[in-house]
mmCIF file of C-alpha atoms in Angstrom:
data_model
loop_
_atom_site.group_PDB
_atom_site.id
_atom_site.type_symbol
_atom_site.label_atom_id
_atom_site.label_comp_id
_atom_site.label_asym_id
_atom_site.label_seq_id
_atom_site.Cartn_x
_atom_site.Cartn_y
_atom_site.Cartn_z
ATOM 1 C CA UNK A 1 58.238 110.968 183.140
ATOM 2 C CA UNK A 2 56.282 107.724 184.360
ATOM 3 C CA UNK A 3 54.693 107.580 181.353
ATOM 4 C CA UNK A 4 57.598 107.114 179.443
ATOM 5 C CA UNK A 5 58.057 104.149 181.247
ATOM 6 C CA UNK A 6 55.154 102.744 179.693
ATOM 7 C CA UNK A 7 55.594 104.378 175.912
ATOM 8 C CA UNK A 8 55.405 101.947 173.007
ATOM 9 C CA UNK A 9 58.008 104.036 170.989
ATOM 10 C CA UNK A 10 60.892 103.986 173.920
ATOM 11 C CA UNK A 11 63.494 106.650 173.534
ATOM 12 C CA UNK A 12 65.056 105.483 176.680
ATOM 13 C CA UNK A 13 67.730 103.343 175.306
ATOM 14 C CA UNK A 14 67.523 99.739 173.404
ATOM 15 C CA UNK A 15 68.309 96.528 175.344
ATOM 16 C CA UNK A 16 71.364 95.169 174.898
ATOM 17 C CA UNK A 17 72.317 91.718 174.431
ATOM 18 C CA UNK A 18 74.608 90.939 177.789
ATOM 19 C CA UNK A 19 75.563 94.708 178.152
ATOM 20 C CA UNK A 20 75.377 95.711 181.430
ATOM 21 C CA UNK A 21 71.696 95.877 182.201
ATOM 22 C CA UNK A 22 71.158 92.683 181.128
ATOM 23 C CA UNK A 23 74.065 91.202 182.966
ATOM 24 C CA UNK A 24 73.253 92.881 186.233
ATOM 25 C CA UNK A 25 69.059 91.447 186.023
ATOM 26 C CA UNK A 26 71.393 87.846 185.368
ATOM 27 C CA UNK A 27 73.022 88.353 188.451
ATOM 28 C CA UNK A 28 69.876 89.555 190.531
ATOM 29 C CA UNK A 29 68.248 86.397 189.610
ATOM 30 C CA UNK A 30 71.370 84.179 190.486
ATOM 31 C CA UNK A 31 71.387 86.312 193.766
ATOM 32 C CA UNK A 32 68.197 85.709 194.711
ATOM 33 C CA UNK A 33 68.269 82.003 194.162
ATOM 34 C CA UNK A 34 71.903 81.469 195.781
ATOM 35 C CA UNK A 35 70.338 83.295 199.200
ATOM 36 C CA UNK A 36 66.828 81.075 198.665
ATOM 37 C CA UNK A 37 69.304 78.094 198.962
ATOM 38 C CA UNK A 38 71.820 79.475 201.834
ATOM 39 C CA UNK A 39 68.988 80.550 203.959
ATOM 40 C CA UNK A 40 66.566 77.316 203.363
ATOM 41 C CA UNK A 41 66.225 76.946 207.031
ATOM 42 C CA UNK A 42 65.311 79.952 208.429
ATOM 43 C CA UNK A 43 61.399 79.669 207.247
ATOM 44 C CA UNK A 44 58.799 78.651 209.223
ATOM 45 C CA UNK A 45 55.222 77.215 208.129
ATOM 46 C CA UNK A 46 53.551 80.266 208.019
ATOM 47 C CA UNK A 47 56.757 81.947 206.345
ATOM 48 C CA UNK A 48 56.452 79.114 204.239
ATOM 49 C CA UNK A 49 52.886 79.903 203.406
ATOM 50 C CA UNK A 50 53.415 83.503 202.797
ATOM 51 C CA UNK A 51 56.426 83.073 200.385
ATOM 52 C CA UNK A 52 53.965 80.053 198.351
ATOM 53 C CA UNK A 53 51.453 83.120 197.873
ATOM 54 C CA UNK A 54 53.428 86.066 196.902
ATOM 55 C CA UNK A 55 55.594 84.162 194.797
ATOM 56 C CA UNK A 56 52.233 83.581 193.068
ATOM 57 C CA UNK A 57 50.699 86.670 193.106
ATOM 58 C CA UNK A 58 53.862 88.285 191.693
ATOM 59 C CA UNK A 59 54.130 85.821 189.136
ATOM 60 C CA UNK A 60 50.555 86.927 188.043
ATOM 61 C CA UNK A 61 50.994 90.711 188.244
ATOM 62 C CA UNK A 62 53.694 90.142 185.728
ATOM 63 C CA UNK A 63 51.725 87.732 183.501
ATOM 64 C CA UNK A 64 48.496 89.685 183.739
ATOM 65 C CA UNK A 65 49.851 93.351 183.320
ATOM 66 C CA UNK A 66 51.871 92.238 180.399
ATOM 67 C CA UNK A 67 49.109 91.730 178.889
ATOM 68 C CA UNK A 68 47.410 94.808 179.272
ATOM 69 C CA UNK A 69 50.074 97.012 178.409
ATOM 70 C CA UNK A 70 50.192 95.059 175.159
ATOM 71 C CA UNK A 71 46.775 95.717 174.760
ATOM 72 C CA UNK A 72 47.014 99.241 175.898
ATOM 73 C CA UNK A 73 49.818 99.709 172.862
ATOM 74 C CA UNK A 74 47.339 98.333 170.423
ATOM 75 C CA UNK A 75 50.056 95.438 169.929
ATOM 76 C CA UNK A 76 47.929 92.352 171.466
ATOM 77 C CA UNK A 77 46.868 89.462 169.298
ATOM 78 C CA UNK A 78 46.167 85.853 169.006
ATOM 79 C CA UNK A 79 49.120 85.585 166.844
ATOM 80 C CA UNK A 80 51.215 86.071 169.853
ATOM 81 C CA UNK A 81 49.617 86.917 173.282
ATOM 82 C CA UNK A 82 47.589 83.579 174.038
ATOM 83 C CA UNK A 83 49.159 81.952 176.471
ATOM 84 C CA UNK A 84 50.621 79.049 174.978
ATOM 85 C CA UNK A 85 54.833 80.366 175.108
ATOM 86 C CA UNK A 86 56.380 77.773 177.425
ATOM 87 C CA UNK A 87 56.696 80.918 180.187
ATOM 88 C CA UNK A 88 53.175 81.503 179.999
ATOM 89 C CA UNK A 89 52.003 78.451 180.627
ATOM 90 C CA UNK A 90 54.200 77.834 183.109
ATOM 91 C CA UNK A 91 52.841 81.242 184.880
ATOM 92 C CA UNK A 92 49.761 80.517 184.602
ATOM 93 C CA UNK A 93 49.793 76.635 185.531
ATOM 94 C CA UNK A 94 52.228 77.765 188.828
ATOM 95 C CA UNK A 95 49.364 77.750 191.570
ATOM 96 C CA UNK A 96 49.282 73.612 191.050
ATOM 97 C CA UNK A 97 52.665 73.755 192.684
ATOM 98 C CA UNK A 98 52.479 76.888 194.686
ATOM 99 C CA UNK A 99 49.076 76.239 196.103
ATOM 100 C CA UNK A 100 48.417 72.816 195.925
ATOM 101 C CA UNK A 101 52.317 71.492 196.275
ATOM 102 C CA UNK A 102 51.964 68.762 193.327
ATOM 103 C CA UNK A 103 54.850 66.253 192.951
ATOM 104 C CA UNK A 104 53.999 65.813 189.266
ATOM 105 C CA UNK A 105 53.872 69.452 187.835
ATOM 106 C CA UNK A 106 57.124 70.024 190.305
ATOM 107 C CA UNK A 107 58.336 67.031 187.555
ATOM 108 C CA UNK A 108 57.470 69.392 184.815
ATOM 109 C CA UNK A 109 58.214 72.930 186.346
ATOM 110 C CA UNK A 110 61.681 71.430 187.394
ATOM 111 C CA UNK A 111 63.053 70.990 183.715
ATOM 112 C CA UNK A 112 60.409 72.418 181.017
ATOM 113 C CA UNK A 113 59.704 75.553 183.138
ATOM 114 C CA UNK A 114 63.228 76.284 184.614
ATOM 115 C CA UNK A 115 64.929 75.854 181.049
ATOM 116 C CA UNK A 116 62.106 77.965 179.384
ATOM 117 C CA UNK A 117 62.647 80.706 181.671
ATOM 118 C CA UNK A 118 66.543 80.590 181.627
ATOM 119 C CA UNK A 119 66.765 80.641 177.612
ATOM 120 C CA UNK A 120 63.991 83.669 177.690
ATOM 121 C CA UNK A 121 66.581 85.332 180.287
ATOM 122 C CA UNK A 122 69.944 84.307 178.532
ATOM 123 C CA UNK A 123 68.225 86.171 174.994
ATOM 124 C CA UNK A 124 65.240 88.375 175.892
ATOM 125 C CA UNK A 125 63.008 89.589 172.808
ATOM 126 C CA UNK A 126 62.926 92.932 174.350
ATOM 127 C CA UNK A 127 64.281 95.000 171.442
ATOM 128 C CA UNK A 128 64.159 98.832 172.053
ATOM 129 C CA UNK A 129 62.855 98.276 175.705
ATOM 130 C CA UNK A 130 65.853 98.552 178.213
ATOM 131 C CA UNK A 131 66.163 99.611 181.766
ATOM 132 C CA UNK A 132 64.145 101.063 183.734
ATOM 133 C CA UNK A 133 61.471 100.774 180.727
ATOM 134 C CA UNK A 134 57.943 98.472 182.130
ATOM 135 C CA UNK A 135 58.670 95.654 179.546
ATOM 136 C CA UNK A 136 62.414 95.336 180.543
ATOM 137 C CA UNK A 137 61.646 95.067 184.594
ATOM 138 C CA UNK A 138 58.515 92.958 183.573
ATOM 139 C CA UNK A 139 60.331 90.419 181.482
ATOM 140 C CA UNK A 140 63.441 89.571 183.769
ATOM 141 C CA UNK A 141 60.819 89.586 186.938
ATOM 142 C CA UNK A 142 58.703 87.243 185.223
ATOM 143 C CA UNK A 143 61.145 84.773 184.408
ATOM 144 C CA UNK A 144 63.522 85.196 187.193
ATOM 145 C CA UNK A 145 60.667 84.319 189.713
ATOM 146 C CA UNK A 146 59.881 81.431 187.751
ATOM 147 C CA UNK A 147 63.216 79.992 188.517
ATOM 148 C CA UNK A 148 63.063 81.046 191.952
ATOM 149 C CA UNK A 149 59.789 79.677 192.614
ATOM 150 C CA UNK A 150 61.183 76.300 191.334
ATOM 151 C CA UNK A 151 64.821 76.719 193.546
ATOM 152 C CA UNK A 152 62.352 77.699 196.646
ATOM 153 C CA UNK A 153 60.184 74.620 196.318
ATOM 154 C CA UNK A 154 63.515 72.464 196.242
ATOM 155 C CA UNK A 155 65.215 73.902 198.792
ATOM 156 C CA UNK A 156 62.861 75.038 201.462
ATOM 157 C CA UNK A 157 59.576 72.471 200.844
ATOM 158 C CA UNK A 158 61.999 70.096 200.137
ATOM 159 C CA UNK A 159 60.474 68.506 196.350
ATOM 160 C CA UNK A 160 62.805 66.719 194.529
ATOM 161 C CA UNK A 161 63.434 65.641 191.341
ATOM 162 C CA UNK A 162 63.399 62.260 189.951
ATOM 163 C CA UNK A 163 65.026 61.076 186.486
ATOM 164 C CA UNK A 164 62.319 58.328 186.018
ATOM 165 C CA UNK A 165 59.585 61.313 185.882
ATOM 166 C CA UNK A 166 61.928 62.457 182.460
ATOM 167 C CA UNK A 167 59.925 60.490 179.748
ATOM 168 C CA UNK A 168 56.832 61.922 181.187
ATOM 169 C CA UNK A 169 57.846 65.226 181.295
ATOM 170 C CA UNK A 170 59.563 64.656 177.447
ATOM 171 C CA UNK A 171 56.025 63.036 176.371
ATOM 172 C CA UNK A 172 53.865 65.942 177.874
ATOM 173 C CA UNK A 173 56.109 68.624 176.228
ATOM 174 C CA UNK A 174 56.285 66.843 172.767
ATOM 175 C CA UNK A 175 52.282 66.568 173.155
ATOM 176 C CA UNK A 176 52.280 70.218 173.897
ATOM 177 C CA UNK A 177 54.700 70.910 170.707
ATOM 178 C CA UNK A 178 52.176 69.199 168.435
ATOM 179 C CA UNK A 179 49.339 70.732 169.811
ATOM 180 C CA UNK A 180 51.046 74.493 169.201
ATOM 181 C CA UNK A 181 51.921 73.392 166.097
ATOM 182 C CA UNK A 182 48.507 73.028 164.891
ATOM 183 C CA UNK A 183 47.524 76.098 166.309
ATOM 184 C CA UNK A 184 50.048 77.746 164.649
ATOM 185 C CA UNK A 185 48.857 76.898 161.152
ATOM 186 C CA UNK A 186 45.513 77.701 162.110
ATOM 187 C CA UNK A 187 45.307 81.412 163.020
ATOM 188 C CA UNK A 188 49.277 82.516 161.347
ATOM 189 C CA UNK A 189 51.155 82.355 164.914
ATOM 190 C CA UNK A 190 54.395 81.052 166.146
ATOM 191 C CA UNK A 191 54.027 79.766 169.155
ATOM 192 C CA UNK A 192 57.446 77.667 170.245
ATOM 193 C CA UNK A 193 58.512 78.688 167.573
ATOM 194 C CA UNK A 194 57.304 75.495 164.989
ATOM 195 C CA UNK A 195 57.186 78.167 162.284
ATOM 196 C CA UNK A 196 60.428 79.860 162.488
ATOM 197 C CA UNK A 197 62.941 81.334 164.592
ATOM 198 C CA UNK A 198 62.828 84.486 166.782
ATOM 199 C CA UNK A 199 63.612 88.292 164.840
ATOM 200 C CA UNK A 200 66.057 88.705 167.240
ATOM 201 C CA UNK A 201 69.350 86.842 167.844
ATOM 202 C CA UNK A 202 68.819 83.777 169.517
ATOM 203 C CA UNK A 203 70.518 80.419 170.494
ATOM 204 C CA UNK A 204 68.799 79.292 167.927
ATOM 205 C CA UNK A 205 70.487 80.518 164.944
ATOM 206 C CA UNK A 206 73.149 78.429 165.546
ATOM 207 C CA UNK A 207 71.011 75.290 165.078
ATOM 208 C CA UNK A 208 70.442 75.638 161.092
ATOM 209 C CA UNK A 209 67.252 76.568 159.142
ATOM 210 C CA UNK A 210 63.959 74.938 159.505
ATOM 211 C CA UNK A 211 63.121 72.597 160.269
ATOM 212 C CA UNK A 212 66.309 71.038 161.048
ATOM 213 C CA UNK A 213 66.550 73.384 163.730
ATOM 214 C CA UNK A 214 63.612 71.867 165.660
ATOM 215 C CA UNK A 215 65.077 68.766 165.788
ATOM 216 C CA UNK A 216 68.085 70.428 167.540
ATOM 217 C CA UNK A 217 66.097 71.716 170.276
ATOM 218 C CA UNK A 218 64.757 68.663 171.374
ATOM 219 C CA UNK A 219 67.968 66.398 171.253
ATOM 220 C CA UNK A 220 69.333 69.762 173.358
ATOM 221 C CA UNK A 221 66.248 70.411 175.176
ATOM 222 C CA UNK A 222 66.495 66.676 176.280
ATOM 223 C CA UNK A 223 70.447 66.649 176.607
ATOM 224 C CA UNK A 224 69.662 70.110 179.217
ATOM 225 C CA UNK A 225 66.946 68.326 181.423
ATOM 226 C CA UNK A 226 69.933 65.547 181.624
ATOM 227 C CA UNK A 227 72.238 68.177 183.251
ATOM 228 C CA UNK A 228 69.969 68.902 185.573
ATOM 229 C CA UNK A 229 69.299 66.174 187.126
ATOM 230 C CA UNK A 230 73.055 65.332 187.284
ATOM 231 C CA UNK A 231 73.548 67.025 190.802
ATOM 232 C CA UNK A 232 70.873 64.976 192.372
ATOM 233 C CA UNK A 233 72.822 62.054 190.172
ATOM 234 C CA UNK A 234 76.164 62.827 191.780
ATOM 235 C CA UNK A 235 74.564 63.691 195.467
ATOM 236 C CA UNK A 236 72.767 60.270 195.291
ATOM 237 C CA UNK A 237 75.842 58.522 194.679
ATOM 238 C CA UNK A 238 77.601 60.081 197.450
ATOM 239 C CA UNK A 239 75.376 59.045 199.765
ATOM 240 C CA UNK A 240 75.328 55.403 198.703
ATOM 241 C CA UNK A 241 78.909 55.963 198.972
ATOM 242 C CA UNK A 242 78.891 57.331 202.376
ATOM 243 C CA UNK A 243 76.498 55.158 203.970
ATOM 244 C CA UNK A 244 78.260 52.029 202.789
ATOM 245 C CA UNK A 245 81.547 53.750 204.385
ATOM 246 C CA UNK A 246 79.986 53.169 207.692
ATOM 247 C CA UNK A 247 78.782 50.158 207.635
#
């Protein structure tokens, strides 16, 4: 029934770690992104316009139902459904670069938002909820379009991203840290986890026990924004390289 679907107490089938559910929503995203890029030339301005605004509006319909159903269940809180996780913010924040096309945020939503969604893909907090349950095709939606919003405004609108922005995006986040941090020991939450590490397995239980492992994710989380600007390192190099081949 539909309404199982929606059930708090899912008999349905738990969600497994890279079984094959979760592999298979991996490889839709990847999909998705991979035709995004092949097919960057086939949209037009209005296309353009249209894929800017249902990008967005699908974005929110995940966001916002999410948090109904959690308040439907009885489970929503201020411990854990303001939105202040990394994803969140980045869902909510996405109209200043689907709507208004800012350079800046693109800065941010290039590295903070693309490796916040790709660590919430890589190990989901979805417990008993598998496939085809609500939270399962919610989560992976969410996240995946977050990523593909970011791939589509690189390859189609044509934003790029630009090392020197880095410290700026690194200052923001840390800013952001402290300020979760504080709201953490004010109402008992754990948002970014300053107060300990996810009930499920995660990446980061192999980075020690707090608060050591906070340090970890910031040397990583800065080593990872690295990486990703290393294509646009390499492509930038070999077109130095080619246009002083012709000269």
């Amino acid at each position: 029934m539909i309404r199982d679907l929606f059930a708090r107490d899912y008999a349905g089938g738990a969600f497994v770690l890279f079984g094959g559910q979760h592999l298979a929503a991996l490889g839709l995203v990847g999909l998705v992104c991979l035709l995004t890029v092949l097919f960057r030339g086939r949209w037009g301005e209005r296309a353009k316009t249209t894929t800017r605004w249902g990008l967005l509006a699908l974005i929110y319909l995940c966001e916002g139902s999410w948090q109904v159903w959690m308040w439907a269940i009885g489970e929503w809180s201020i411990q854990g459904m303001l939105p202040l996780w990394l994803c969140s913010v980045t869902s909510w924040s996405m109209p200043l670069l689907l709507v208004w096309r800012s350079d800046r945020y693109y800065q941010w939503a290039y590295s903070m938002g693309v490796l916040g969604a790709a660590m919430a893909l890589l190990t989901p907090d979805l417990m008993q909820y598998g496939f085809p349950h609500f939270r399962f095709i919610e989560f992976f939606t969410l996240h995946g379009l977050l990523i593909v919003a970011v791939v589509y405004m690189t390859a189609v609108e044509g934003f790029r991203p630009r090392l020197r922005s880095l410290p700026w995006v690194i200052l923001v986040t840390n800013l952001y840290w402290v300020f979760c941090a504080w709201v953490n020991t004010q109402i008992g939450s754990n948002y970014l986890y300053t107060q300990g590490k996810l009930p499920t397995p995660s990446l980061l239980d192999y980075l020690g026990p707090h608060p050591w492992y906070l340090l970890w994710m910031e040397v990583i989380g800065i080593g990872l924004c690295l990486l990703l600007y290393l294509p646009w390192a390499i492509r930038g190099a070999w077109q130095k390289k080619a246009a002083g081949a012709e000269l």
